[in-house]
mmCIF file of C-alpha atoms in Angstrom:
data_model
loop_
_atom_site.group_PDB
_atom_site.id
_atom_site.type_symbol
_atom_site.label_atom_id
_atom_site.label_comp_id
_atom_site.label_asym_id
_atom_site.label_seq_id
_atom_site.Cartn_x
_atom_site.Cartn_y
_atom_site.Cartn_z
ATOM 1 C CA MET A 294 0.052 0.004 -0.105
ATOM 2 C CA THR A 295 1.359 3.324 -0.936
ATOM 3 C CA PHE A 296 2.168 6.283 1.594
ATOM 4 C CA CYS A 297 -0.776 8.290 -0.031
ATOM 5 C CA THR A 298 -3.228 5.408 0.200
ATOM 6 C CA GLU A 299 -2.462 4.548 3.930
ATOM 7 C CA VAL A 300 -2.484 8.246 5.098
ATOM 8 C CA ARG A 301 -5.911 8.918 3.270
ATOM 9 C CA GLU A 302 -7.523 5.934 4.816
ATOM 10 C CA GLU A 303 -6.149 6.964 8.306
ATOM 11 C CA CYS A 304 -7.416 10.489 8.233
ATOM 12 C CA ASN A 305 -10.578 9.534 6.534
ATOM 13 C CA GLN A 306 -12.706 10.719 9.566
ATOM 14 C CA LEU A 307 -11.159 14.170 9.435
ATOM 15 C CA TRP A 308 -11.766 14.481 5.672
ATOM 16 C CA GLU A 309 -15.533 13.206 5.894
ATOM 17 C CA ALA A 310 -15.886 16.002 8.640
ATOM 18 C CA SER A 311 -14.833 18.486 5.994
ATOM 19 C CA PHE A 312 -17.043 17.088 3.477
ATOM 20 C CA ALA A 313 -20.001 17.260 5.812
ATOM 21 C CA HIS A 314 -19.152 20.825 7.091
ATOM 22 C CA PRO A 315 -21.849 23.244 6.719
ATOM 23 C CA PHE A 316 -19.564 25.660 4.883
ATOM 24 C CA VAL A 317 -18.763 23.176 2.231
ATOM 25 C CA LYS A 318 -22.404 22.363 2.024
ATOM 26 C CA GLY A 319 -23.501 26.096 1.888
ATOM 27 C CA ILE A 320 -21.218 26.476 -1.156
ATOM 28 C CA ALA A 321 -22.849 23.432 -2.831
ATOM 29 C CA ASP A 322 -26.359 24.622 -2.416
ATOM 30 C CA GLY A 323 -25.764 28.248 -2.681
ATOM 31 C CA THR A 324 -27.141 29.003 0.880
ATOM 32 C CA LEU A 325 -23.734 30.033 2.327
ATOM 33 C CA PRO A 326 -23.909 33.707 3.660
ATOM 34 C CA LEU A 327 -21.830 35.864 1.493
ATOM 35 C CA ASP A 328 -20.151 37.808 4.550
ATOM 36 C CA VAL A 329 -19.035 34.209 5.795
ATOM 37 C CA PHE A 330 -17.408 33.652 2.469
ATOM 38 C CA LYS A 331 -15.881 36.999 2.212
ATOM 39 C CA PHE A 332 -14.172 36.399 5.780
ATOM 40 C CA TYR A 333 -13.065 33.123 4.202
ATOM 41 C CA VAL A 334 -11.683 34.551 1.075
ATOM 42 C CA MET A 335 -9.527 37.222 2.953
ATOM 43 C CA GLN A 336 -8.342 34.369 5.263
ATOM 44 C CA ASP A 337 -7.522 31.963 2.416
ATOM 45 C CA ALA A 338 -5.576 34.968 0.577
ATOM 46 C CA TYR A 339 -3.480 35.082 3.686
ATOM 47 C CA TYR A 340 -2.883 31.490 3.827
ATOM 48 C CA LEU A 341 -2.066 31.024 0.112
ATOM 49 C CA THR A 342 0.441 33.913 0.430
ATOM 50 C CA HIS A 343 2.379 31.758 2.950
ATOM 51 C CA PHE A 344 1.407 28.311 1.049
ATOM 52 C CA ALA A 345 3.382 29.720 -2.071
ATOM 53 C CA LYS A 346 6.184 30.546 0.201
ATOM 54 C CA VAL A 347 6.203 26.867 1.477
ATOM 55 C CA GLN A 348 6.211 25.553 -2.003
ATOM 56 C CA ALA A 349 9.077 27.900 -2.826
ATOM 57 C CA ILE A 350 11.057 26.400 0.307
ATOM 58 C CA GLY A 351 10.319 22.822 -1.161
ATOM 59 C CA ALA A 352 11.945 24.078 -4.446
ATOM 60 C CA VAL A 353 15.000 24.939 -2.462
ATOM 61 C CA LYS A 354 14.972 21.749 -0.670
ATOM 62 C CA ALA A 355 14.679 19.511 -3.877
ATOM 63 C CA LEU A 356 17.710 17.330 -4.761
ATOM 64 C CA ASP A 357 17.398 17.728 -8.589
ATOM 65 C CA LEU A 358 16.503 20.347 -10.876
ATOM 66 C CA GLU A 359 13.453 18.852 -12.460
ATOM 67 C CA THR A 360 11.904 18.872 -8.766
ATOM 68 C CA THR A 361 13.164 22.451 -8.153
ATOM 69 C CA LYS A 362 11.444 23.454 -11.354
ATOM 70 C CA SER A 363 8.162 21.696 -10.389
ATOM 71 C CA PHE A 364 7.817 23.298 -6.903
ATOM 72 C CA ALA A 365 8.768 26.660 -8.536
ATOM 73 C CA HIS A 366 5.858 25.889 -11.060
ATOM 74 C CA HIS A 367 3.561 25.188 -8.206
ATOM 75 C CA SER A 368 4.435 28.219 -6.231
ATOM 76 C CA GLU A 369 3.936 30.329 -9.333
ATOM 77 C CA GLN A 370 0.518 28.694 -10.225
ATOM 78 C CA THR A 371 -0.312 29.549 -6.570
ATOM 79 C CA CYS A 372 0.432 33.206 -6.876
ATOM 80 C CA ALA A 373 -1.031 33.384 -10.400
ATOM 81 C CA ALA A 374 -4.079 31.250 -10.459
ATOM 82 C CA GLU A 375 -5.277 31.191 -7.047
ATOM 83 C CA LEU A 376 -4.744 34.667 -6.000
ATOM 84 C CA ALA A 377 -6.187 35.824 -9.261
ATOM 85 C CA LEU A 378 -9.299 33.753 -8.391
ATOM 86 C CA HIS A 379 -9.345 35.394 -5.022
ATOM 87 C CA LYS A 380 -9.012 39.046 -6.719
ATOM 88 C CA SER A 381 -12.151 38.338 -8.756
ATOM 89 C CA PHE A 382 -14.017 37.130 -5.542
ATOM 90 C CA MET A 383 -12.883 40.001 -3.737
ATOM 91 C CA GLU A 384 -14.303 42.403 -6.502
ATOM 92 C CA LEU A 385 -17.425 40.614 -6.270
ATOM 93 C CA LEU A 386 -17.747 40.677 -2.719
ATOM 94 C CA GLY A 387 -16.762 44.407 -2.132
ATOM 95 C CA VAL A 388 -13.758 43.988 -0.298
ATOM 96 C CA THR A 389 -12.180 47.328 0.237
ATOM 97 C CA GLU A 390 -8.678 48.956 1.162
ATOM 98 C CA GLU A 391 -10.333 49.710 4.529
ATOM 99 C CA ASP A 392 -11.091 45.756 4.997
ATOM 100 C CA TRP A 393 -7.492 44.999 4.532
ATOM 101 C CA LYS A 394 -6.186 47.602 6.804
ATOM 102 C CA ALA A 395 -8.369 46.052 9.469
ATOM 103 C CA PHE A 396 -7.499 42.366 8.405
ATOM 104 C CA GLU A 397 -5.989 40.173 10.903
ATOM 105 C CA PRO A 398 -5.480 36.299 10.337
ATOM 106 C CA SER A 399 -7.802 34.237 12.537
ATOM 107 C CA PRO A 400 -6.151 32.121 15.213
ATOM 108 C CA THR A 401 -6.634 29.015 12.945
ATOM 109 C CA SER A 402 -5.305 30.724 9.911
ATOM 110 C CA TYR A 403 -2.127 31.776 11.902
ATOM 111 C CA ALA A 404 -1.846 28.316 13.447
ATOM 112 C CA TYR A 405 -2.060 26.476 10.175
ATOM 113 C CA VAL A 406 0.561 28.770 8.662
ATOM 114 C CA SER A 407 2.858 28.247 11.617
ATOM 115 C CA HIS A 408 2.323 24.614 11.301
ATOM 116 C CA MET A 409 3.344 24.587 7.485
ATOM 117 C CA TYR A 410 6.615 26.630 8.311
ATOM 118 C CA ARG A 411 7.387 24.286 11.363
ATOM 119 C CA SER A 412 7.054 21.070 9.146
ATOM 120 C CA ALA A 413 9.154 22.944 6.431
ATOM 121 C CA GLU A 414 12.175 22.882 8.799
ATOM 122 C CA GLY A 415 12.755 19.352 7.709
ATOM 123 C CA ASP A 416 13.329 17.999 4.010
ATOM 124 C CA LEU A 417 11.289 17.897 0.935
ATOM 125 C CA ALA A 418 8.970 14.987 2.183
ATOM 126 C CA ASP A 419 8.225 16.974 5.337
ATOM 127 C CA VAL A 420 7.230 20.069 3.142
ATOM 128 C CA LEU A 421 5.139 17.922 0.839
ATOM 129 C CA ALA A 422 3.302 15.841 3.582
ATOM 130 C CA ALA A 423 2.355 19.203 5.294
ATOM 131 C CA ILE A 424 1.022 20.966 2.021
ATOM 132 C CA LEU A 425 -0.584 17.942 0.413
ATOM 133 C CA PRO A 426 -3.937 17.923 2.253
ATOM 134 C CA CYS A 427 -4.703 21.307 0.899
ATOM 135 C CA TYR A 428 -4.220 20.159 -2.513
ATOM 136 C CA TRP A 429 -6.028 16.943 -2.458
ATOM 137 C CA LEU A 430 -8.796 17.910 -0.173
ATOM 138 C CA TYR A 431 -9.905 20.692 -2.162
ATOM 139 C CA TYR A 432 -9.713 18.308 -5.394
ATOM 140 C CA GLU A 433 -11.898 15.820 -3.785
ATOM 141 C CA ILE A 434 -14.329 18.448 -2.786
ATOM 142 C CA GLY A 435 -14.492 19.787 -6.346
ATOM 143 C CA GLU A 436 -15.168 16.506 -7.692
ATOM 144 C CA ARG A 437 -17.833 15.808 -5.179
ATOM 145 C CA LEU A 438 -19.304 19.267 -5.916
ATOM 146 C CA LYS A 439 -19.235 18.824 -9.782
ATOM 147 C CA GLY A 440 -23.081 18.075 -9.999
ATOM 148 C CA ALA A 441 -23.977 20.877 -7.609
ATOM 149 C CA ASP A 442 -25.879 23.982 -8.934
ATOM 150 C CA PRO A 443 -25.611 26.604 -6.364
ATOM 151 C CA ASP A 444 -26.984 29.332 -8.474
ATOM 152 C CA HIS A 445 -24.511 31.849 -7.466
ATOM 153 C CA PRO A 446 -21.866 32.889 -9.842
ATOM 154 C CA ILE A 447 -18.919 33.012 -6.925
ATOM 155 C CA TYR A 448 -19.754 29.477 -5.732
ATOM 156 C CA GLN A 449 -20.064 28.176 -9.116
ATOM 157 C CA LYS A 450 -16.620 29.521 -10.065
ATOM 158 C CA TRP A 451 -15.091 28.101 -6.677
ATOM 159 C CA ILE A 452 -16.555 24.544 -7.588
ATOM 160 C CA GLY A 453 -15.329 24.737 -11.269
ATOM 161 C CA THR A 454 -11.822 25.918 -10.246
ATOM 162 C CA TYR A 455 -11.259 22.903 -7.732
ATOM 163 C CA GLY A 456 -12.901 20.328 -9.757
ATOM 164 C CA SER A 457 -11.096 21.192 -13.063
ATOM 165 C CA GLU A 458 -8.663 19.014 -14.846
ATOM 166 C CA TRP A 459 -5.610 21.399 -14.533
ATOM 167 C CA PHE A 460 -6.143 21.388 -10.769
ATOM 168 C CA GLY A 461 -6.279 17.587 -10.763
ATOM 169 C CA GLU A 462 -3.211 17.244 -12.572
ATOM 170 C CA LEU A 463 -1.390 19.263 -10.064
ATOM 171 C CA VAL A 464 -2.780 17.205 -7.199
ATOM 172 C CA LYS A 465 -1.825 13.729 -8.937
ATOM 173 C CA GLU A 466 1.686 15.028 -9.459
ATOM 174 C CA GLN A 467 2.163 15.776 -5.744
ATOM 175 C CA MET A 468 0.536 12.558 -4.679
ATOM 176 C CA ASN A 469 3.082 10.433 -6.935
ATOM 177 C CA ARG A 470 5.905 12.704 -5.586
ATOM 178 C CA MET A 471 4.785 12.091 -2.172
ATOM 179 C CA ASN A 472 4.705 8.402 -2.695
ATOM 180 C CA ASP A 473 8.092 8.415 -4.319
ATOM 181 C CA LEU A 474 9.656 10.320 -1.501
ATOM 182 C CA ALA A 475 8.200 7.925 1.212
ATOM 183 C CA GLU A 476 9.250 4.990 -0.568
ATOM 184 C CA GLY A 477 11.789 2.831 1.572
ATOM 185 C CA LEU A 478 11.705 5.257 4.552
ATOM 186 C CA SER A 479 11.838 3.715 8.309
ATOM 187 C CA ASP A 480 8.571 3.199 10.012
ATOM 188 C CA GLU A 481 9.563 6.089 12.440
ATOM 189 C CA ARG A 482 10.091 8.428 9.416
ATOM 190 C CA ILE A 483 6.826 7.584 7.891
ATOM 191 C CA LYS A 484 5.167 8.184 11.228
ATOM 192 C CA GLU A 485 6.478 11.545 11.285
ATOM 193 C CA LEU A 486 5.274 12.424 7.762
ATOM 194 C CA LYS A 487 1.836 11.029 8.551
ATOM 195 C CA THR A 488 1.823 13.340 11.768
ATOM 196 C CA HIS A 489 2.247 16.326 9.355
ATOM 197 C CA PHE A 490 -0.423 15.195 6.920
ATOM 198 C CA ARG A 491 -2.836 14.359 9.757
ATOM 199 C CA ARG A 492 -2.385 17.821 11.482
ATOM 200 C CA SER A 493 -2.945 19.645 8.079
ATOM 201 C CA SER A 494 -5.999 17.781 7.459
ATOM 202 C CA TYR A 495 -7.127 18.666 11.061
ATOM 203 C CA TYR A 496 -6.386 22.258 10.367
ATOM 204 C CA GLU A 497 -8.471 22.101 6.773
ATOM 205 C CA TRP A 498 -11.362 21.310 8.843
ATOM 206 C CA ASN A 499 -10.777 24.080 11.220
ATOM 207 C CA PHE A 500 -10.301 26.450 8.321
ATOM 208 C CA TRP A 501 -14.040 25.796 7.304
ATOM 209 C CA GLU A 502 -15.165 26.129 10.928
ATOM 210 C CA GLN A 503 -13.003 29.436 11.552
ATOM 211 C CA ALA A 504 -14.932 31.047 8.557
ATOM 212 C CA TRP A 505 -18.215 29.577 9.431
ATOM 213 C CA THR A 506 -17.945 31.070 12.939
ATOM 214 C CA MET A 507 -15.803 34.173 11.845
ATOM 215 C CA GLU A 508 -13.386 33.331 14.286
ATOM 216 C CA PHE A 509 -11.233 36.110 15.863
ATOM 217 C CA TRP A 510 -8.867 36.645 18.881
ATOM 218 C CA THR A 511 -11.009 36.179 21.805
ATOM 219 C CA ILE A 512 -11.230 34.017 25.085
ATOM 220 C CA GLN A 513 -14.418 31.906 25.235
ATOM 221 C CA THR A 514 -15.089 30.100 28.453
ATOM 222 C CA LYS A 515 -17.426 27.212 28.930
ATOM 223 C CA GLU A 516 -18.956 26.274 32.219
ATOM 224 C CA ARG A 517 -18.782 22.743 33.266
ATOM 225 C CA VAL A 518 -21.681 21.086 34.913
#
């Protein structure tokens, strides 16, 4: 069994929670409030800025020029394609300069980005294990929502992007590379890589949740009975 097959099975409960999250379901049926999606887009733009930098770190850590070229291409694609998509969303959502001046990453966004940088202190396998869930989970969501008709141009465009053939090719390329990097590694090393992957999968679910609740820096207490 390949690394990706194993880790996907082990993280299935986390992924199913993402598929079932009301944020994702709200995109599928078009009922997601636009202010929630606006919050998500701004947080995701912050996340993707750092995601592209972590991809660039992968290019630096690659041991051959072909892999360096590939990671540099992925970083460029994130900057060009993903951020262009967000720019169009921001125009449709009316995000202003004042909104950006007041912007602050949510606790979850900040923690997820910090996790990626911490993982990237290792080698290329560490980098890829931490960023792969973002690619792969979005692709699976895009595939699942292909038949959805949210009757809203923003949500239709979001679904179309992540269910597209070009995005699927990027995902499959990175999955194959992850399997190659993991091949022949010790059990202890595989466990480390799976931990990166699982934590990123956890943060992916929390990313929907932080948008859904419009999370910000506050202390919430709960009384215990």
